[in-house]
Amino acid sequence: MYIYCDAAAPRDPVPVGLLHIGQRIILCYDMKRVLPLLKVSLLLACLPASASAITITISALNDSATEITLTATGEAYISQTFWPAGDKYFGNIGDFITNGSGLNATWFTPSSGITASGHALTRIQLNDGGGSNDDDLWIWFAIFTSTPGSYEISGSATIDLGGEGHTFGDFNVGTYEDDGDTFIVQYSSVPDTGSTAALLGVGVAALAFARRKLG
């Protein structure tokens, strides 16, 4: 006596003496349920990874500072909206720019330092949407290819706001999340010169004491 797993498309028969009929039926039923799930898993595995997961930090010493530091790290999906450069547009980030500041579709040329898998950052646009949670950030890289893809973003650069009549005070300090990306506006930390001098004095005194002990 033999039993088939699929009556419509029989496979090699299995002797009943080697496998209990009840167990064989359960096995065939489970396989029919698992196969569609396996197909779905394979389709999901073929889908592209997350389009973007990047952290961008904007910082300066104080509100009156005209030079800001832009730091970026993570992975971003970069396409080409305009030739000949690869660009990444972050829309409706939040109110990270003060409404009415005048930072509306304003372009800046950053210093060298930020790259996308080795391609240099060339331009950045800041845009105060004028409403609620609608400020934008647009960055361009020297990527001369029509094929979009994921790039590793890293590094830091400075931007001069003074030429356009702006300061760091035109930004709202805080952390903003949008579609997996993080945007941080914060004050730069500077060394405490008093504490540094005190530690240096302690080190000099300790060195002098050690020399007297040794000689």
PDB file of C-alpha atoms in Angstrom:
ATOM      1  CA  MET A   1       0.000   0.000   0.000  1.00  0.00           C
ATOM      2  CA  TYR A   2       1.302   3.457  -0.928  1.00  0.00           C
ATOM      3  CA  ILE A   3       0.253   7.065  -0.230  1.00  0.00           C
ATOM      4  CA  TYR A   4       0.849  10.290  -2.247  1.00  0.00           C
ATOM      5  CA  CYS A   5       1.330  13.790  -0.831  1.00  0.00           C
ATOM      6  CA  ASP A   6      -0.517  15.478  -3.717  1.00  0.00           C
ATOM      7  CA  ALA A   7      -3.131  13.514  -5.577  1.00  0.00           C
ATOM      8  CA  ALA A   8      -3.222  16.040  -8.434  1.00  0.00           C
ATOM      9  CA  ALA A   9       0.529  15.789  -9.037  1.00  0.00           C
ATOM     10  CA  PRO A  10       1.772  12.595  -7.379  1.00  0.00           C
ATOM     11  CA  ARG A  11       5.372  12.210  -6.326  1.00  0.00           C
ATOM     12  CA  ASP A  12       7.265   9.046  -5.544  1.00  0.00           C
ATOM     13  CA  PRO A  13       5.057   6.838  -3.407  1.00  0.00           C
ATOM     14  CA  VAL A  14       6.075   6.139   0.160  1.00  0.00           C
ATOM     15  CA  PRO A  15       5.421   2.694   1.639  1.00  0.00           C
ATOM     16  CA  VAL A  16       2.943   2.883   4.454  1.00  0.00           C
ATOM     17  CA  GLY A  17       5.027   0.460   6.402  1.00  0.00           C
ATOM     18  CA  LEU A  18       7.804   3.112   6.703  1.00  0.00           C
ATOM     19  CA  LEU A  19       5.562   5.953   7.865  1.00  0.00           C
ATOM     20  CA  HIS A  20       2.269   5.950   9.680  1.00  0.00           C
ATOM     21  CA  ILE A  21      -0.610   7.095   7.455  1.00  0.00           C
ATOM     22  CA  GLY A  22      -1.815   9.710   9.967  1.00  0.00           C
ATOM     23  CA  GLN A  23       1.644  11.226  10.268  1.00  0.00           C
ATOM     24  CA  ARG A  24       2.026  11.292   6.471  1.00  0.00           C
ATOM     25  CA  ILE A  25      -1.264  13.148   6.003  1.00  0.00           C
ATOM     26  CA  ILE A  26      -0.301  15.760   8.632  1.00  0.00           C
ATOM     27  CA  LEU A  27       3.103  16.209   6.996  1.00  0.00           C
ATOM     28  CA  CYS A  28       1.557  16.794   3.573  1.00  0.00           C
ATOM     29  CA  TYR A  29      -0.987  19.238   5.028  1.00  0.00           C
ATOM     30  CA  ASP A  30       1.750  21.246   6.787  1.00  0.00           C
ATOM     31  CA  MET A  31       3.873  21.430   3.649  1.00  0.00           C
ATOM     32  CA  LYS A  32       0.944  22.843   1.685  1.00  0.00           C
ATOM     33  CA  ARG A  33       0.585  25.587   4.313  1.00  0.00           C
ATOM     34  CA  VAL A  34       4.314  26.351   4.543  1.00  0.00           C
ATOM     35  CA  LEU A  35       5.089  26.628   0.817  1.00  0.00           C
ATOM     36  CA  PRO A  36       3.056  29.838   0.251  1.00  0.00           C
ATOM     37  CA  LEU A  37       4.752  31.402   3.274  1.00  0.00           C
ATOM     38  CA  LEU A  38       8.149  30.499   1.861  1.00  0.00           C
ATOM     39  CA  LYS A  39       7.238  32.195  -1.417  1.00  0.00           C
ATOM     40  CA  VAL A  40       6.242  35.372   0.420  1.00  0.00           C
ATOM     41  CA  SER A  41       9.506  35.302   2.390  1.00  0.00           C
ATOM     42  CA  LEU A  42      11.514  35.054  -0.826  1.00  0.00           C
ATOM     43  CA  LEU A  43       9.647  38.016  -2.324  1.00  0.00           C
ATOM     44  CA  LEU A  44      10.286  40.134   0.780  1.00  0.00           C
ATOM     45  CA  ALA A  45      13.976  39.233   0.676  1.00  0.00           C
ATOM     46  CA  CYS A  46      14.176  40.595  -2.870  1.00  0.00           C
ATOM     47  CA  LEU A  47      12.761  43.980  -1.911  1.00  0.00           C
ATOM     48  CA  PRO A  48      15.267  46.880  -1.525  1.00  0.00           C
ATOM     49  CA  ALA A  49      16.452  47.901   1.937  1.00  0.00           C
ATOM     50  CA  SER A  50      15.144  50.929   3.787  1.00  0.00           C
ATOM     51  CA  ALA A  51      15.333  54.020   1.576  1.00  0.00           C
ATOM     52  CA  SER A  52      16.984  56.166   4.179  1.00  0.00           C
ATOM     53  CA  ALA A  53      18.317  56.081   7.717  1.00  0.00           C
ATOM     54  CA  ILE A  54      20.475  59.109   8.310  1.00  0.00           C
ATOM     55  CA  THR A  55      21.260  61.497  11.171  1.00  0.00           C
ATOM     56  CA  ILE A  56      22.035  65.135  10.352  1.00  0.00           C
ATOM     57  CA  THR A  57      23.230  67.549  13.032  1.00  0.00           C
ATOM     58  CA  ILE A  58      23.319  71.344  12.696  1.00  0.00           C
ATOM     59  CA  SER A  59      25.298  73.133  15.402  1.00  0.00           C
ATOM     60  CA  ALA A  60      26.993  76.416  16.294  1.00  0.00           C
ATOM     61  CA  LEU A  61      28.464  78.135  19.353  1.00  0.00           C
ATOM     62  CA  ASN A  62      25.595  80.568  19.912  1.00  0.00           C
ATOM     63  CA  ASP A  63      22.622  82.256  18.264  1.00  0.00           C
ATOM     64  CA  SER A  64      24.731  85.060  16.798  1.00  0.00           C
ATOM     65  CA  ALA A  65      27.151  82.664  15.074  1.00  0.00           C
ATOM     66  CA  THR A  66      27.133  82.927  11.295  1.00  0.00           C
ATOM     67  CA  GLU A  67      29.126  79.728  10.744  1.00  0.00           C
ATOM     68  CA  ILE A  68      27.339  76.454  11.415  1.00  0.00           C
ATOM     69  CA  THR A  69      28.667  72.917  11.395  1.00  0.00           C
ATOM     70  CA  LEU A  70      26.760  70.257   9.518  1.00  0.00           C
ATOM     71  CA  THR A  71      27.435  66.622  10.442  1.00  0.00           C
ATOM     72  CA  ALA A  72      25.880  63.674   8.636  1.00  0.00           C
ATOM     73  CA  THR A  73      26.074  59.933   9.191  1.00  0.00           C
ATOM     74  CA  GLY A  74      24.084  56.945   7.981  1.00  0.00           C
ATOM     75  CA  GLU A  75      22.741  55.535   4.739  1.00  0.00           C
ATOM     76  CA  ALA A  76      20.597  57.426   2.233  1.00  0.00           C
ATOM     77  CA  TYR A  77      18.912  56.518  -1.030  1.00  0.00           C
ATOM     78  CA  ILE A  78      20.092  59.088  -3.566  1.00  0.00           C
ATOM     79  CA  SER A  79      18.485  59.724  -6.946  1.00  0.00           C
ATOM     80  CA  GLN A  80      18.950  62.392  -9.595  1.00  0.00           C
ATOM     81  CA  THR A  81      16.203  64.975  -9.720  1.00  0.00           C
ATOM     82  CA  PHE A  82      18.360  67.324 -11.756  1.00  0.00           C
ATOM     83  CA  TRP A  83      21.404  66.516 -13.874  1.00  0.00           C
ATOM     84  CA  PRO A  84      24.332  66.420 -13.282  1.00  0.00           C
ATOM     85  CA  ALA A  85      24.283  65.701  -9.551  1.00  0.00           C
ATOM     86  CA  GLY A  86      22.834  63.177  -7.167  1.00  0.00           C
ATOM     87  CA  ASP A  87      20.480  64.686  -4.611  1.00  0.00           C
ATOM     88  CA  LYS A  88      18.545  63.752  -1.483  1.00  0.00           C
ATOM     89  CA  TYR A  89      15.449  65.684  -0.485  1.00  0.00           C
ATOM     90  CA  PHE A  90      14.135  65.657   3.088  1.00  0.00           C
ATOM     91  CA  GLY A  91      10.659  67.162   3.136  1.00  0.00           C
ATOM     92  CA  ASN A  92       8.396  68.271   5.982  1.00  0.00           C
ATOM     93  CA  ILE A  93      11.007  67.573   8.651  1.00  0.00           C
ATOM     94  CA  GLY A  94       9.405  69.793  11.272  1.00  0.00           C
ATOM     95  CA  ASP A  95       9.868  73.382  12.410  1.00  0.00           C
ATOM     96  CA  PHE A  96      13.659  73.275  12.690  1.00  0.00           C
ATOM     97  CA  ILE A  97      13.860  76.698  10.979  1.00  0.00           C
ATOM     98  CA  THR A  98      12.233  79.732  12.617  1.00  0.00           C
ATOM     99  CA  ASN A  99       9.154  80.815  10.691  1.00  0.00           C
ATOM    100  CA  GLY A 100       9.697  84.074   8.840  1.00  0.00           C
ATOM    101  CA  SER A 101      13.496  83.888   9.185  1.00  0.00           C
ATOM    102  CA  GLY A 102      13.993  84.297   5.457  1.00  0.00           C
ATOM    103  CA  LEU A 103      15.718  80.914   5.070  1.00  0.00           C
ATOM    104  CA  ASN A 104      13.399  80.038   2.232  1.00  0.00           C
ATOM    105  CA  ALA A 105      14.833  78.041  -0.685  1.00  0.00           C
ATOM    106  CA  THR A 106      18.261  79.436   0.200  1.00  0.00           C
ATOM    107  CA  TRP A 107      21.285  77.639  -1.274  1.00  0.00           C
ATOM    108  CA  PHE A 108      24.672  77.319   0.428  1.00  0.00           C
ATOM    109  CA  THR A 109      28.013  75.882  -0.636  1.00  0.00           C
ATOM    110  CA  PRO A 110      29.515  73.897   2.259  1.00  0.00           C
ATOM    111  CA  SER A 111      33.187  73.321   2.931  1.00  0.00           C
ATOM    112  CA  SER A 112      34.599  69.935   2.015  1.00  0.00           C
ATOM    113  CA  GLY A 113      34.173  67.102   4.483  1.00  0.00           C
ATOM    114  CA  ILE A 114      30.856  65.307   3.905  1.00  0.00           C
ATOM    115  CA  THR A 115      30.758  62.508   1.344  1.00  0.00           C
ATOM    116  CA  ALA A 116      28.328  59.924  -0.016  1.00  0.00           C
ATOM    117  CA  SER A 117      30.405  56.785  -0.529  1.00  0.00           C
ATOM    118  CA  GLY A 118      33.322  59.002  -1.528  1.00  0.00           C
ATOM    119  CA  HIS A 119      31.327  61.581  -3.527  1.00  0.00           C
ATOM    120  CA  ALA A 120      31.625  65.116  -2.145  1.00  0.00           C
ATOM    121  CA  LEU A 121      28.721  67.189  -0.860  1.00  0.00           C
ATOM    122  CA  THR A 122      28.447  70.232  -3.144  1.00  0.00           C
ATOM    123  CA  ARG A 123      25.296  72.164  -2.209  1.00  0.00           C
ATOM    124  CA  ILE A 124      22.654  72.380   0.491  1.00  0.00           C
ATOM    125  CA  GLN A 125      19.293  74.108   0.469  1.00  0.00           C
ATOM    126  CA  LEU A 126      17.370  75.199   3.586  1.00  0.00           C
ATOM    127  CA  ASN A 127      13.691  75.949   3.255  1.00  0.00           C
ATOM    128  CA  ASP A 128      11.317  77.379   5.840  1.00  0.00           C
ATOM    129  CA  GLY A 129       7.939  76.157   4.714  1.00  0.00           C
ATOM    130  CA  GLY A 130       6.211  78.966   6.588  1.00  0.00           C
ATOM    131  CA  GLY A 131       3.718  76.635   8.226  1.00  0.00           C
ATOM    132  CA  SER A 132       3.690  73.836  10.772  1.00  0.00           C
ATOM    133  CA  ASN A 133       6.153  70.921  10.473  1.00  0.00           C
ATOM    134  CA  ASP A 134       6.913  71.675   6.837  1.00  0.00           C
ATOM    135  CA  ASP A 135      10.573  72.769   6.764  1.00  0.00           C
ATOM    136  CA  ASP A 136      12.820  71.122   4.191  1.00  0.00           C
ATOM    137  CA  LEU A 137      16.462  70.201   3.686  1.00  0.00           C
ATOM    138  CA  TRP A 138      17.955  69.363   0.281  1.00  0.00           C
ATOM    139  CA  ILE A 139      21.531  68.143  -0.244  1.00  0.00           C
ATOM    140  CA  TRP A 140      23.432  67.579  -3.481  1.00  0.00           C
ATOM    141  CA  PHE A 141      26.449  65.371  -4.106  1.00  0.00           C
ATOM    142  CA  ALA A 142      28.878  65.110  -7.000  1.00  0.00           C
ATOM    143  CA  ILE A 143      27.376  61.818  -8.164  1.00  0.00           C
ATOM    144  CA  PHE A 144      27.347  61.710 -11.938  1.00  0.00           C
ATOM    145  CA  THR A 145      25.197  58.709 -12.698  1.00  0.00           C
ATOM    146  CA  SER A 146      21.588  58.293 -13.696  1.00  0.00           C
ATOM    147  CA  THR A 147      21.233  55.146 -11.582  1.00  0.00           C
ATOM    148  CA  PRO A 148      19.809  55.774  -8.103  1.00  0.00           C
ATOM    149  CA  GLY A 149      21.057  53.769  -5.151  1.00  0.00           C
ATOM    150  CA  SER A 150      22.007  53.665  -1.484  1.00  0.00           C
ATOM    151  CA  TYR A 151      25.093  55.560  -0.341  1.00  0.00           C
ATOM    152  CA  GLU A 152      26.967  55.736   2.957  1.00  0.00           C
ATOM    153  CA  ILE A 153      26.899  59.324   4.192  1.00  0.00           C
ATOM    154  CA  SER A 154      29.588  60.521   6.605  1.00  0.00           C
ATOM    155  CA  GLY A 155      31.668  63.515   7.651  1.00  0.00           C
ATOM    156  CA  SER A 156      31.191  67.125   8.691  1.00  0.00           C
ATOM    157  CA  ALA A 157      31.379  70.478   6.939  1.00  0.00           C
ATOM    158  CA  THR A 158      30.840  74.148   7.727  1.00  0.00           C
ATOM    159  CA  ILE A 159      28.379  76.550   6.150  1.00  0.00           C
ATOM    160  CA  ASP A 160      28.630  80.353   6.151  1.00  0.00           C
ATOM    161  CA  LEU A 161      25.216  81.868   6.804  1.00  0.00           C
ATOM    162  CA  GLY A 162      26.549  85.414   7.050  1.00  0.00           C
ATOM    163  CA  GLY A 163      26.726  85.916   3.311  1.00  0.00           C
ATOM    164  CA  GLU A 164      22.949  85.546   3.133  1.00  0.00           C
ATOM    165  CA  GLY A 165      22.332  87.619   6.260  1.00  0.00           C
ATOM    166  CA  HIS A 166      21.467  84.708   8.572  1.00  0.00           C
ATOM    167  CA  THR A 167      22.695  83.351  11.914  1.00  0.00           C
ATOM    168  CA  PHE A 168      22.293  80.201  13.950  1.00  0.00           C
ATOM    169  CA  GLY A 169      19.482  81.983  15.782  1.00  0.00           C
ATOM    170  CA  ASP A 170      17.320  81.343  12.716  1.00  0.00           C
ATOM    171  CA  PHE A 171      17.128  77.683  13.766  1.00  0.00           C
ATOM    172  CA  ASN A 172      15.047  76.075  16.500  1.00  0.00           C
ATOM    173  CA  VAL A 173      17.120  73.892  18.839  1.00  0.00           C
ATOM    174  CA  GLY A 174      15.683  70.401  19.161  1.00  0.00           C
ATOM    175  CA  THR A 175      15.506  66.887  17.717  1.00  0.00           C
ATOM    176  CA  TYR A 176      13.246  66.117  14.780  1.00  0.00           C
ATOM    177  CA  GLU A 177      12.269  62.707  13.378  1.00  0.00           C
ATOM    178  CA  ASP A 178      10.940  62.060   9.903  1.00  0.00           C
ATOM    179  CA  ASP A 179      10.484  58.736   8.113  1.00  0.00           C
ATOM    180  CA  GLY A 180      13.400  57.068   9.901  1.00  0.00           C
ATOM    181  CA  ASP A 181      15.740  60.045   9.598  1.00  0.00           C
ATOM    182  CA  THR A 182      16.888  62.177  12.542  1.00  0.00           C
ATOM    183  CA  PHE A 183      17.667  65.891  12.450  1.00  0.00           C
ATOM    184  CA  ILE A 184      19.335  67.560  15.441  1.00  0.00           C
ATOM    185  CA  VAL A 185      19.809  71.280  15.976  1.00  0.00           C
ATOM    186  CA  GLN A 186      22.043  72.004  18.971  1.00  0.00           C
ATOM    187  CA  TYR A 187      24.640  74.341  20.418  1.00  0.00           C
ATOM    188  CA  SER A 188      28.263  73.303  19.990  1.00  0.00           C
ATOM    189  CA  SER A 189      30.114  72.268  23.126  1.00  0.00           C
ATOM    190  CA  VAL A 190      33.326  74.167  23.812  1.00  0.00           C
ATOM    191  CA  PRO A 191      36.084  73.269  26.265  1.00  0.00           C
ATOM    192  CA  ASP A 192      35.832  74.888  29.703  1.00  0.00           C
ATOM    193  CA  THR A 193      39.105  76.868  29.765  1.00  0.00           C
ATOM    194  CA  GLY A 194      39.001  77.249  33.567  1.00  0.00           C
ATOM    195  CA  SER A 195      38.677  73.511  34.152  1.00  0.00           C
ATOM    196  CA  THR A 196      41.331  72.772  31.550  1.00  0.00           C
ATOM    197  CA  ALA A 197      43.794  75.157  33.227  1.00  0.00           C
ATOM    198  CA  ALA A 198      43.059  73.656  36.650  1.00  0.00           C
ATOM    199  CA  LEU A 199      43.698  70.123  35.400  1.00  0.00           C
ATOM    200  CA  LEU A 200      46.927  71.246  33.754  1.00  0.00           C
ATOM    201  CA  GLY A 201      48.077  72.823  37.026  1.00  0.00           C
ATOM    202  CA  VAL A 202      47.364  69.616  38.942  1.00  0.00           C
ATOM    203  CA  GLY A 203      49.348  67.638  36.383  1.00  0.00           C
ATOM    204  CA  VAL A 204      52.370  69.965  36.636  1.00  0.00           C
ATOM    205  CA  ALA A 205      52.337  69.810  40.457  1.00  0.00           C
ATOM    206  CA  ALA A 206      52.135  66.010  40.402  1.00  0.00           C
ATOM    207  CA  LEU A 207      55.061  65.831  37.993  1.00  0.00           C
ATOM    208  CA  ALA A 208      57.178  68.122  40.191  1.00  0.00           C
ATOM    209  CA  PHE A 209      56.365  66.045  43.296  1.00  0.00           C
ATOM    210  CA  ALA A 210      57.353  62.843  41.498  1.00  0.00           C
ATOM    211  CA  ARG A 211      60.675  64.335  40.428  1.00  0.00           C
ATOM    212  CA  ARG A 212      61.501  65.338  44.018  1.00  0.00           C
ATOM    213  CA  LYS A 213      60.715  61.827  45.222  1.00  0.00           C
ATOM    214  CA  LEU A 214      62.892  60.257  42.577  1.00  0.00           C
ATOM    215  CA  GLY A 215      65.832  62.442  42.940  1.00  0.00           C
TER     216      GLY A 215
END
